[in-house]
Amino acid sequence: MSTENEGTPVPADPAAPSAPPTAPVPPTSLDKPAGDAPAQATPEPAPEPTPQAAPQPSPSGDEPTAVQAPAPAAPHQPPAPAAAPTGGWPTPPPAVPAWGVPHPPAPPAPRRRTGGLVAAVLIASLVAGGIGGGIGYWAAERGDNGFSSTTVSSGQAPASFKRDPGTVAAVAAKALPSVVTIQAKSGGQEGEGGTGTGFVYDQEGHIVTNNHVVASAADGGTLSVTFSDGKTYDAEVVGRAEGYDVAVLKLKDAPKGLTPLPLGDSDKVAVGDSTIAIGAPFGLSNTVTTGIVSAKNRPVASGDGSGGSNSYMSALQTDASINPGNSGGPLLDASGAVIGINSAIQSTSGGFGQSQAGSIGLGFAIPVNQAKNVAQQLIKTGKPVYPVIGATVNMNEKGQGATIAGQGSGGTPSVTPGGPAAKAGLKAGDVITGFGDHPIDSGPTLISEIWTHKPGDSVKITYERDGKTATATVVLGERTGDS
């Protein structure tokens, strides 16, 4: 399967995307102007006809007109029925007082233009809610014809409002000062590079990230690290592990008071646990997304699929939105502890990684237990150490297990003489179907599982030979550096 690294380089120092201009939306009348006031029928025995109010002139047509209820009839006189209105809002029925209670005075008529304006704003906000702040601005500027304007403003949260511990907002607020955006530029004339993410590992100024984030600047390039408060520091590479896709940087002039992110235990993570990812997707620094742990022990090969410089991981899968630029950033649990390093996504082309593809909800993170071991080794020696079984396996077949090849690279033996596999009795042609408690369906899956261990670990291997299943115990060897 062809694969690519997540976090394809993008132009350095990308300009922040500007919001598309919102086209002005003229206020639209949603109501008809009121027609003439309805005539009242004259009661039969009336000393004198009640004088009728003259019809009110219709306003400009872009606001609904308030309709005044008719005044109650004189005492001992039943109210006359009103004729059906011919236009505008229907006339509300008059209030009927309780028996023996004097008629209350007629309520004063509401201010016509202000009441109509509020109604228009409410209706417009339902119809054109996408306009957002434009509605409030239009309401504030509608004070024509000498009437005062109506201002619509949003309330402000009280200064004492606090997020409860464990909420996404509280976790993010605590973690963001320890997450950095990394700008990597190559040493060539073009100065190409990309943007990624990292997080503070210790108070000495070490930053953990992905190898593919800093690879372009590792030989003669430049690295800069920007914190959430906008302060930027130069950095240098301490060590890189291509196979693990882990790298460690060191701030050249580290400030005092750095707060390392706490490290969790990725072995104790359960499917369904909440996750929080922080990074700089497409250069948008300090972006926070949420999701859950969708699966564990996902075998992921991130690279070009040819082996060699590929990265392999038994990954944590999450549906938290991860995009190019999130690489190297922390995947946090609900307590704010790091459980993984965001490294790859499933692309729409079918490979792991992406070529500027967007998130489809399939993100993969290096388990922090593995990343911690690698980071400590890089800080100590500057070089990675890999556990090995001393056998070359077929990397193209999938579904039947990991088959030990007929020969190694350059015609060398596929099973290293005196190596761990040879000592366990494995031979060329054997198909490894289990490693420890995990089933093996391919060569990349086997490597992903081997690299979750340390040199010297004893692991039970299940394999098939000539149609028969057998088991053996392998004591893992080691290889230093990337080859």
GROMACS .gro file of C-alpha atoms in nm:
model
  483
    1MET     CA    1   0.000   0.000   0.000
    2SER     CA    2   0.140   0.334  -0.100
    3THR     CA    3   0.168   0.563   0.200
    4GLU     CA    4   0.273   0.916   0.273
    5ASN     CA    5   0.385   1.107   0.578
    6GLU     CA    6   0.124   1.328   0.743
    7GLY     CA    7   0.210   1.694   0.746
    8THR     CA    8   0.321   1.758   0.387
    9PRO     CA    9   0.536   2.070   0.394
   10VAL     CA   10   0.355   2.392   0.331
   11PRO     CA   11   0.510   2.731   0.252
   12ALA     CA   12   0.688   2.878   0.552
   13ASP     CA   13   0.524   3.163   0.740
   14PRO     CA   14   0.188   3.120   0.572
   15ALA     CA   15  -0.035   3.420   0.575
   16ALA     CA   16  -0.334   3.383   0.798
   17PRO     CA   17  -0.643   3.315   0.594
   18SER     CA   18  -0.879   3.606   0.587
   19ALA     CA   19  -1.248   3.560   0.644
   20PRO     CA   20  -1.451   3.597   0.324
   21PRO     CA   21  -1.635   3.928   0.312
   22THR     CA   22  -1.999   3.909   0.401
   23ALA     CA   23  -2.216   4.066   0.134
   24PRO     CA   24  -2.442   4.337   0.276
   25VAL     CA   25  -2.797   4.213   0.311
   26PRO     CA   26  -3.059   4.484   0.280
   27PRO     CA   27  -3.335   4.457   0.540
   28THR     CA   28  -3.636   4.290   0.390
   29SER     CA   29  -3.991   4.357   0.505
   30LEU     CA   30  -4.158   4.040   0.618
   31ASP     CA   31  -4.497   4.205   0.694
   32LYS     CA   32  -4.755   4.399   0.492
   33PRO     CA   33  -4.842   4.755   0.602
   34ALA     CA   34  -5.167   4.768   0.796
   35GLY     CA   35  -5.477   4.867   0.603
   36ASP     CA   36  -5.751   5.110   0.710
   37ALA     CA   37  -5.886   5.068   1.062
   38PRO     CA   38  -6.193   4.844   1.056
   39ALA     CA   39  -6.532   5.019   1.088
   40GLN     CA   40  -6.748   4.946   1.393
   41ALA     CA   41  -7.121   4.862   1.363
   42THR     CA   42  -7.347   5.118   1.540
   43PRO     CA   43  -7.540   4.966   1.830
   44GLU     CA   44  -7.920   4.990   1.798
   45PRO     CA   45  -8.015   5.196   2.107
   46ALA     CA   46  -7.730   5.442   2.126
   47PRO     CA   47  -7.770   5.795   2.257
   48GLU     CA   48  -7.483   5.911   2.046
   49PRO     CA   49  -7.249   5.719   1.816
   50THR     CA   50  -6.905   5.663   1.959
   51PRO     CA   51  -6.655   5.873   1.761
   52GLN     CA   52  -6.418   5.663   1.554
   53ALA     CA   53  -6.042   5.719   1.548
   54ALA     CA   54  -5.915   5.840   1.216
   55PRO     CA   55  -5.717   5.578   1.020
   56GLN     CA   56  -5.346   5.602   1.092
   57PRO     CA   57  -5.114   5.656   0.796
   58SER     CA   58  -4.909   5.350   0.696
   59PRO     CA   59  -4.534   5.370   0.767
   60SER     CA   60  -4.263   5.327   0.509
   61GLY     CA   61  -4.340   4.959   0.449
   62ASP     CA   62  -4.024   4.790   0.587
   63GLU     CA   63  -4.156   4.751   0.943
   64PRO     CA   64  -4.474   4.590   1.074
   65THR     CA   65  -4.725   4.838   1.214
   66ALA     CA   66  -4.859   4.782   1.567
   67VAL     CA   67  -5.238   4.737   1.564
   68GLN     CA   68  -5.424   4.912   1.852
   69ALA     CA   69  -5.707   4.723   2.020
   70PRO     CA   70  -6.046   4.906   2.015
   71ALA     CA   71  -6.151   5.088   2.334
   72PRO     CA   72  -6.410   4.903   2.547
   73ALA     CA   73  -6.775   5.005   2.499
   74ALA     CA   74  -6.964   5.234   2.741
   75PRO     CA   75  -7.114   5.077   3.057
   76HIS     CA   76  -7.432   4.864   3.012
   77GLN     CA   77  -7.355   4.854   2.638
   78PRO     CA   78  -7.232   4.534   2.472
   79PRO     CA   79  -6.930   4.581   2.250
   80ALA     CA   80  -7.007   4.594   1.882
   81PRO     CA   81  -6.862   4.319   1.667
   82ALA     CA   82  -6.581   4.434   1.440
   83ALA     CA   83  -6.580   4.368   1.071
   84ALA     CA   84  -6.314   4.134   0.941
   85PRO     CA   85  -5.999   4.326   0.856
   86THR     CA   86  -5.903   4.350   0.495
   87GLY     CA   87  -5.524   4.356   0.544
   88GLY     CA   88  -5.240   4.370   0.796
   89TRP     CA   89  -5.230   4.189   1.127
   90PRO     CA   90  -5.563   4.047   1.258
   91THR     CA   91  -5.730   4.254   1.529
   92PRO     CA   92  -5.684   4.099   1.876
   93PRO     CA   93  -6.009   4.042   2.073
   94PRO     CA   94  -6.084   4.295   2.348
   95ALA     CA   95  -6.016   4.191   2.706
   96VAL     CA   96  -6.334   4.092   2.898
   97PRO     CA   97  -6.329   4.203   3.264
   98ALA     CA   98  -6.459   3.980   3.539
   99TRP     CA   99  -6.828   4.018   3.637
  100GLY     CA  100  -6.884   4.329   3.846
  101VAL     CA  101  -6.534   4.465   3.799
  102PRO     CA  102  -6.510   4.814   3.646
  103HIS     CA  103  -6.368   4.834   3.299
  104PRO     CA  104  -5.996   4.911   3.310
  105PRO     CA  105  -5.870   5.209   3.117
  106ALA     CA  106  -5.749   5.139   2.768
  107PRO     CA  107  -5.375   5.054   2.759
  108PRO     CA  108  -5.155   5.315   2.596
  109ALA     CA  109  -5.060   5.237   2.238
  110PRO     CA  110  -4.706   5.099   2.201
  111ARG     CA  111  -4.445   5.308   2.026
  112ARG     CA  112  -4.500   5.213   1.669
  113ARG     CA  113  -4.156   5.222   1.511
  114THR     CA  114  -3.957   5.076   1.803
  115GLY     CA  115  -4.194   4.782   1.850
  116GLY     CA  116  -4.204   4.720   1.478
  117LEU     CA  117  -3.826   4.732   1.460
  118VAL     CA  118  -3.783   4.470   1.733
  119ALA     CA  119  -4.028   4.240   1.556
  120ALA     CA  120  -3.843   4.289   1.229
  121VAL     CA  121  -3.508   4.209   1.392
  122LEU     CA  122  -3.641   3.890   1.554
  123ILE     CA  123  -3.792   3.767   1.231
  124ALA     CA  124  -3.483   3.857   1.031
  125SER     CA  125  -3.260   3.673   1.277
  126LEU     CA  126  -3.461   3.356   1.218
  127VAL     CA  127  -3.463   3.385   0.842
  128ALA     CA  128  -3.107   3.511   0.799
  129GLY     CA  129  -2.932   3.376   1.106
  130GLY     CA  130  -2.618   3.311   0.905
  131ILE     CA  131  -2.559   3.684   0.879
  132GLY     CA  132  -2.463   3.682   1.247
  133GLY     CA  133  -2.338   4.016   1.371
  134GLY     CA  134  -2.481   4.196   1.070
  135ILE     CA  135  -2.829   4.173   1.223
  136GLY     CA  136  -2.724   4.363   1.536
  137TYR     CA  137  -2.547   4.629   1.329
  138TRP     CA  138  -2.855   4.684   1.110
  139ALA     CA  139  -3.077   4.721   1.418
  140ALA     CA  140  -2.845   4.983   1.566
  141GLU     CA  141  -2.844   5.192   1.248
  142ARG     CA  142  -3.222   5.197   1.184
  143GLY     CA  143  -3.294   5.526   1.367
  144ASP     CA  144  -3.440   5.703   1.062
  145ASN     CA  145  -3.726   5.956   1.062
  146GLY     CA  146  -3.611   6.099   1.394
  147PHE     CA  147  -3.678   5.787   1.600
  148SER     CA  148  -3.415   5.659   1.842
  149SER     CA  149  -3.219   5.349   1.744
  150THR     CA  150  -3.249   5.008   1.907
  151THR     CA  151  -2.917   4.842   1.999
  152VAL     CA  152  -2.887   4.464   2.010
  153SER     CA  153  -2.582   4.351   2.209
  154SER     CA  154  -2.462   4.018   2.340
  155GLY     CA  155  -2.417   3.970   2.712
  156GLN     CA  156  -2.075   3.920   2.863
  157ALA     CA  157  -1.980   3.634   3.092
  158PRO     CA  158  -1.918   3.747   3.447
  159ALA     CA  159  -1.554   3.791   3.542
  160SER     CA  160  -1.588   3.524   3.810
  161PHE     CA  161  -1.701   3.253   3.564
  162LYS     CA  162  -1.470   2.949   3.581
  163ARG     CA  163  -1.460   2.622   3.389
  164ASP     CA  164  -1.485   2.311   3.600
  165PRO     CA  165  -1.174   2.091   3.611
  166GLY     CA  166  -1.193   1.817   3.352
  167THR     CA  167  -1.389   2.017   3.096
  168VAL     CA  168  -1.236   2.059   2.753
  169ALA     CA  169  -1.197   2.433   2.809
  170ALA     CA  170  -1.015   2.380   3.140
  171VAL     CA  171  -0.783   2.112   2.999
  172ALA     CA  172  -0.704   2.320   2.691
  173ALA     CA  173  -0.635   2.636   2.893
  174LYS     CA  174  -0.386   2.448   3.108
  175ALA     CA  175  -0.214   2.266   2.819
  176LEU     CA  176  -0.189   2.541   2.557
  177PRO     CA  177   0.105   2.728   2.719
  178SER     CA  178   0.310   2.406   2.687
  179VAL     CA  179   0.226   2.340   2.319
  180VAL     CA  180   0.437   2.503   2.047
  181THR     CA  181   0.414   2.566   1.674
  182ILE     CA  182   0.729   2.464   1.485
  183GLN     CA  183   0.852   2.635   1.169
  184ALA     CA  184   1.112   2.430   0.980
  185LYS     CA  185   1.311   2.569   0.685
  186SER     CA  186   1.564   2.381   0.478
  187GLY     CA  187   1.914   2.513   0.422
  188GLY     CA  188   1.873   2.537   0.045
  189GLN     CA  189   1.829   2.851  -0.159
  190GLU     CA  190   1.455   2.799  -0.183
  191GLY     CA  191   1.423   2.789   0.194
  192GLU     CA  192   1.139   2.537   0.175
  193GLY     CA  193   0.990   2.404   0.492
  194GLY     CA  194   0.672   2.336   0.677
  195THR     CA  195   0.472   2.386   0.992
  196GLY     CA  196   0.419   2.133   1.268
  197THR     CA  197   0.355   2.108   1.638
  198GLY     CA  198   0.544   1.996   1.948
  199PHE     CA  199   0.516   2.011   2.325
  200VAL     CA  200   0.740   2.089   2.620
  201TYR     CA  201   0.903   1.771   2.753
  202ASP     CA  202   1.109   1.910   3.042
  203GLN     CA  203   1.217   2.235   3.203
  204GLU     CA  204   1.553   2.226   3.024
  205GLY     CA  205   1.379   2.325   2.701
  206HIS     CA  206   1.346   1.991   2.521
  207ILE     CA  207   1.057   1.976   2.275
  208VAL     CA  208   0.912   1.646   2.148
  209THR     CA  209   0.765   1.630   1.798
  210ASN     CA  210   0.754   1.409   1.485
  211ASN     CA  211   1.065   1.339   1.283
  212HIS     CA  212   0.892   1.432   0.958
  213VAL     CA  213   0.813   1.779   1.097
  214VAL     CA  214   1.182   1.871   1.133
  215ALA     CA  215   1.349   1.646   0.873
  216SER     CA  216   1.377   1.923   0.613
  217ALA     CA  217   1.573   2.144   0.856
  218ALA     CA  218   1.787   1.872   1.014
  219ASP     CA  219   2.086   1.930   0.784
  220GLY     CA  220   2.178   2.298   0.764
  221GLY     CA  221   1.827   2.436   0.799
  222THR     CA  222   1.666   2.652   1.066
  223LEU     CA  223   1.405   2.578   1.328
  224SER     CA  224   1.191   2.819   1.529
  225VAL     CA  225   0.941   2.745   1.802
  226THR     CA  226   0.648   2.973   1.888
  227PHE     CA  227   0.452   2.947   2.212
  228SER     CA  228   0.085   3.030   2.256
  229ASP     CA  229   0.175   3.374   2.396
  230GLY     CA  230   0.345   3.462   2.067
  231LYS     CA  231   0.704   3.440   2.189
  232THR     CA  232   0.943   3.271   1.943
  233TYR     CA  233   1.271   3.093   2.013
  234ASP     CA  234   1.533   2.934   1.789
  235ALA     CA  235   1.582   2.561   1.828
  236GLU     CA  236   1.812   2.281   1.716
  237VAL     CA  237   1.770   1.908   1.663
  238VAL     CA  238   1.896   1.688   1.948
  239GLY     CA  239   1.810   1.359   1.781
  240ARG     CA  240   1.577   1.199   1.528
  241ALA     CA  241   1.429   0.850   1.489
  242GLU     CA  242   1.292   0.796   1.140
  243GLY     CA  243   1.149   0.454   1.215
  244TYR     CA  244   0.957   0.575   1.518
  245ASP     CA  245   0.880   0.915   1.360
  246VAL     CA  246   0.995   1.088   1.680
  247ALA     CA  247   1.234   1.381   1.715
  248VAL     CA  248   1.358   1.592   2.005
  249LEU     CA  249   1.450   1.962   1.977
  250LYS     CA  250   1.621   2.191   2.225
  251LEU     CA  251   1.549   2.561   2.262
  252LYS     CA  252   1.872   2.755   2.216
  253ASP     CA  253   1.779   3.017   2.474
  254ALA     CA  254   1.514   2.843   2.680
  255PRO     CA  255   1.309   3.071   2.907
  256LYS     CA  256   1.268   2.998   3.274
  257GLY     CA  257   0.946   2.857   3.411
  258LEU     CA  258   0.868   2.611   3.132
  259THR     CA  259   0.587   2.374   3.226
  260PRO     CA  260   0.622   2.023   3.080
  261LEU     CA  261   0.301   1.845   2.986
  262PRO     CA  262   0.231   1.548   3.214
  263LEU     CA  263   0.271   1.208   3.046
  264GLY     CA  264  -0.005   0.950   3.080
  265ASP     CA  265   0.002   0.572   3.039
  266SER     CA  266  -0.101   0.469   2.689
  267ASP     CA  267  -0.123   0.103   2.793
  268LYS     CA  268  -0.415   0.188   3.021
  269VAL     CA  269  -0.611   0.381   2.759
  270ALA     CA  270  -0.951   0.231   2.678
  271VAL     CA  271  -1.154   0.255   2.360
  272GLY     CA  272  -1.413   0.528   2.411
  273ASP     CA  273  -1.193   0.745   2.635
  274SER     CA  274  -1.216   1.116   2.557
  275THR     CA  275  -0.930   1.273   2.362
  276ILE     CA  276  -0.817   1.632   2.302
  277ALA     CA  277  -0.577   1.717   2.017
  278ILE     CA  278  -0.385   2.044   2.006
  279GLY     CA  279  -0.188   2.163   1.705
  280ALA     CA  280  -0.153   2.400   1.411
  281PRO     CA  281  -0.362   2.250   1.128
  282PHE     CA  282  -0.277   2.427   0.802
  283GLY     CA  283  -0.078   2.679   1.008
  284LEU     CA  284  -0.364   2.773   1.242
  285SER     CA  285  -0.176   2.762   1.571
  286ASN     CA  286  -0.332   2.669   1.905
  287THR     CA  287  -0.622   2.480   1.751
  288VAL     CA  288  -0.807   2.246   1.988
  289THR     CA  289  -1.021   1.954   1.870
  290THR     CA  290  -1.189   1.673   2.057
  291GLY     CA  291  -1.290   1.313   2.003
  292ILE     CA  292  -1.248   0.969   2.153
  293VAL     CA  293  -1.007   0.678   2.136
  294SER     CA  294  -1.156   0.487   1.844
  295ALA     CA  295  -0.921   0.188   1.859
  296LYS     CA  296  -0.587   0.068   1.997
  297ASN     CA  297  -0.293  -0.118   1.846
  298ARG     CA  298  -0.363  -0.007   1.490
  299PRO     CA  299  -0.063  -0.109   1.274
  300VAL     CA  300   0.027   0.199   1.072
  301ALA     CA  301   0.309   0.242   0.819
  302SER     CA  302   0.361   0.609   0.743
  303GLY     CA  303   0.587   0.674   0.444
  304ASP     CA  304   0.619   0.578   0.081
  305GLY     CA  305   0.549   0.208   0.137
  306SER     CA  306   0.891   0.088   0.020
  307GLY     CA  307   1.043   0.027   0.365
  308GLY     CA  308   1.377   0.179   0.455
  309SER     CA  309   1.281   0.522   0.589
  310ASN     CA  310   0.920   0.428   0.662
  311SER     CA  311   0.777   0.486   1.008
  312TYR     CA  312   0.586   0.212   1.186
  313MET     CA  313   0.362   0.236   1.488
  314SER     CA  314   0.107   0.034   1.678
  315ALA     CA  315  -0.107   0.343   1.697
  316LEU     CA  316  -0.389   0.487   1.898
  317GLN     CA  317  -0.674   0.570   1.661
  318THR     CA  318  -0.885   0.879   1.731
  319ASP     CA  319  -1.164   1.067   1.558
  320ALA     CA  320  -1.043   1.403   1.690
  321SER     CA  321  -0.989   1.626   1.388
  322ILE     CA  322  -0.622   1.603   1.280
  323ASN     CA  323  -0.489   1.779   0.970
  324PRO     CA  324  -0.152   1.874   0.818
  325GLY     CA  325   0.023   2.084   1.081
  326ASN     CA  326  -0.112   1.880   1.374
  327SER     CA  327   0.188   1.647   1.338
  328GLY     CA  328   0.396   1.623   1.654
  329GLY     CA  329   0.126   1.772   1.873
  330PRO     CA  330  -0.006   1.607   2.187
  331LEU     CA  331  -0.310   1.383   2.209
  332LEU     CA  332  -0.442   1.436   2.561
  333ASP     CA  333  -0.681   1.241   2.778
  334ALA     CA  334  -0.959   1.400   2.982
  335SER     CA  335  -0.719   1.480   3.267
  336GLY     CA  336  -0.480   1.670   3.036
  337ALA     CA  337  -0.206   1.403   3.029
  338VAL     CA  338  -0.034   1.315   2.701
  339ILE     CA  339  -0.134   0.969   2.577
  340GLY     CA  340   0.005   1.000   2.224
  341ILE     CA  341   0.182   1.210   1.962
  342ASN     CA  342  -0.039   1.290   1.662
  343SER     CA  343   0.142   1.158   1.358
  344ALA     CA  344  -0.078   1.046   1.069
  345ILE     CA  345  -0.427   1.038   0.925
  346GLN     CA  346  -0.600   0.807   0.682
  347SER     CA  347  -0.607   0.990   0.350
  348THR     CA  348  -0.888   0.972   0.098
  349SER     CA  349  -0.642   0.812  -0.147
  350GLY     CA  350  -0.629   0.504   0.075
  351GLY     CA  351  -0.281   0.545   0.226
  352PHE     CA  352  -0.180   0.641   0.577
  353GLY     CA  353  -0.059   0.998   0.603
  354GLN     CA  354  -0.192   1.259   0.363
  355SER     CA  355  -0.109   1.495   0.083
  356GLN     CA  356  -0.281   1.808   0.214
  357ALA     CA  357  -0.601   1.609   0.257
  358GLY     CA  358  -0.850   1.708   0.522
  359SER     CA  359  -0.951   1.507   0.825
  360ILE     CA  360  -1.199   1.226   0.770
  361GLY     CA  361  -1.205   1.129   1.136
  362LEU     CA  362  -0.930   0.865   1.116
  363GLY     CA  363  -0.626   0.999   1.300
  364PHE     CA  364  -0.335   0.801   1.444
  365ALA     CA  365  -0.102   0.882   1.732
  366ILE     CA  366   0.221   0.723   1.852
  367PRO     CA  367   0.151   0.579   2.200
  368VAL     CA  368   0.324   0.797   2.458
  369ASN     CA  369   0.487   0.501   2.634
  370GLN     CA  370   0.682   0.426   2.318
  371ALA     CA  371   0.750   0.792   2.242
  372LYS     CA  372   0.880   0.849   2.595
  373ASN     CA  373   1.136   0.568   2.562
  374VAL     CA  374   1.253   0.703   2.227
  375ALA     CA  375   1.275   1.063   2.354
  376GLN     CA  376   1.482   0.959   2.654
  377GLN     CA  377   1.722   0.767   2.428
  378LEU     CA  378   1.757   1.061   2.190
  379ILE     CA  379   1.826   1.306   2.474
  380LYS     CA  380   2.082   1.068   2.619
  381THR     CA  381   2.272   0.961   2.305
  382GLY     CA  382   2.123   1.151   2.011
  383LYS     CA  383   2.053   0.818   1.834
  384PRO     CA  384   1.754   0.583   1.836
  385VAL     CA  385   1.776   0.218   1.941
  386TYR     CA  386   1.543  -0.034   1.778
  387PRO     CA  387   1.453  -0.386   1.902
  388VAL     CA  388   1.493  -0.648   1.628
  389ILE     CA  389   1.432  -1.021   1.574
  390GLY     CA  390   1.715  -1.063   1.321
  391ALA     CA  391   1.501  -1.172   1.024
  392THR     CA  392   1.389  -1.012   0.697
  393VAL     CA  393   1.016  -1.041   0.631
  394ASN     CA  394   0.808  -0.977   0.320
  395MET     CA  395   0.657  -0.628   0.340
  396ASN     CA  396   0.412  -0.659   0.051
  397GLU     CA  397   0.197  -0.958   0.141
  398LYS     CA  398  -0.096  -0.903   0.375
  399GLY     CA  399  -0.360  -1.116   0.539
  400GLN     CA  400  -0.172  -1.442   0.598
  401GLY     CA  401   0.095  -1.321   0.838
  402ALA     CA  402   0.455  -1.201   0.805
  403THR     CA  403   0.655  -1.438   0.586
  404ILE     CA  404   1.030  -1.462   0.642
  405ALA     CA  405   1.185  -1.388   0.302
  406GLY     CA  406   1.408  -1.623   0.107
  407GLN     CA  407   1.702  -1.386   0.139
  408GLY     CA  408   1.788  -1.050   0.288
  409SER     CA  409   1.892  -0.730   0.116
  410GLY     CA  410   2.197  -0.755  -0.106
  411GLY     CA  411   2.183  -1.133  -0.106
  412THR     CA  412   2.245  -1.167   0.267
  413PRO     CA  413   2.073  -1.443   0.466
  414SER     CA  414   1.712  -1.360   0.559
  415VAL     CA  415   1.770  -1.500   0.909
  416THR     CA  416   2.078  -1.344   1.068
  417PRO     CA  417   2.315  -1.621   1.182
  418GLY     CA  418   2.331  -1.621   1.562
  419GLY     CA  419   2.056  -1.360   1.582
  420PRO     CA  420   1.737  -1.376   1.791
  421ALA     CA  421   1.526  -1.550   1.523
  422ALA     CA  422   1.799  -1.803   1.447
  423LYS     CA  423   1.836  -1.883   1.816
  424ALA     CA  424   1.458  -1.936   1.838
  425GLY     CA  425   1.471  -2.185   1.551
  426LEU     CA  426   1.298  -1.973   1.285
  427LYS     CA  427   1.381  -2.031   0.917
  428ALA     CA  428   1.320  -1.872   0.579
  429GLY     CA  429   0.964  -1.942   0.463
  430ASP     CA  430   0.816  -1.948   0.814
  431VAL     CA  431   0.500  -1.739   0.845
  432ILE     CA  432   0.475  -1.545   1.173
  433THR     CA  433   0.107  -1.518   1.272
  434GLY     CA  434   0.134  -1.400   1.632
  435PHE     CA  435   0.366  -1.179   1.836
  436GLY     CA  436   0.293  -1.187   2.206
  437ASP     CA  437  -0.083  -1.144   2.244
  438HIS     CA  438  -0.133  -0.971   1.908
  439PRO     CA  439  -0.221  -1.137   1.576
  440ILE     CA  440   0.009  -1.057   1.284
  441ASP     CA  441  -0.128  -1.018   0.932
  442SER     CA  442   0.169  -0.858   0.750
  443GLY     CA  443   0.530  -0.748   0.772
  444PRO     CA  444   0.446  -0.388   0.870
  445THR     CA  445   0.220  -0.516   1.147
  446LEU     CA  446   0.502  -0.733   1.283
  447ILE     CA  447   0.748  -0.441   1.287
  448SER     CA  448   0.489  -0.216   1.455
  449GLU     CA  449   0.451  -0.471   1.734
  450ILE     CA  450   0.825  -0.538   1.771
  451TRP     CA  451   0.890  -0.165   1.816
  452THR     CA  452   0.651  -0.143   2.110
  453HIS     CA  453   0.909  -0.346   2.306
  454LYS     CA  454   1.266  -0.288   2.423
  455PRO     CA  455   1.585  -0.477   2.337
  456GLY     CA  456   1.620  -0.774   2.569
  457ASP     CA  457   1.246  -0.840   2.605
  458SER     CA  458   1.138  -1.204   2.568
  459VAL     CA  459   0.833  -1.247   2.345
  460LYS     CA  460   0.642  -1.558   2.238
  461ILE     CA  461   0.609  -1.595   1.861
  462THR     CA  462   0.348  -1.809   1.684
  463TYR     CA  463   0.438  -1.924   1.333
  464GLU     CA  464   0.342  -2.173   1.065
  465ARG     CA  465   0.578  -2.408   0.884
  466ASP     CA  466   0.467  -2.665   0.627
  467GLY     CA  467   0.105  -2.618   0.730
  468LYS     CA  468   0.171  -2.677   1.100
  469THR     CA  469   0.153  -2.420   1.380
  470ALA     CA  470   0.436  -2.387   1.629
  471THR     CA  471   0.556  -2.141   1.892
  472ALA     CA  472   0.894  -2.011   2.002
  473THR     CA  473   1.033  -1.752   2.241
  474VAL     CA  474   1.249  -1.476   2.097
  475VAL     CA  475   1.480  -1.254   2.300
  476LEU     CA  476   1.488  -0.926   2.109
  477GLY     CA  477   1.820  -0.786   1.991
  478GLU     CA  478   1.896  -0.424   1.910
  479ARG     CA  479   2.003  -0.196   1.630
  480THR     CA  480   2.139   0.154   1.690
  481GLY     CA  481   2.062   0.439   1.451
  482ASP     CA  482   1.863   0.462   1.130
  483SER     CA  483   1.997   0.265   0.838
   0.00000   0.00000   0.00000
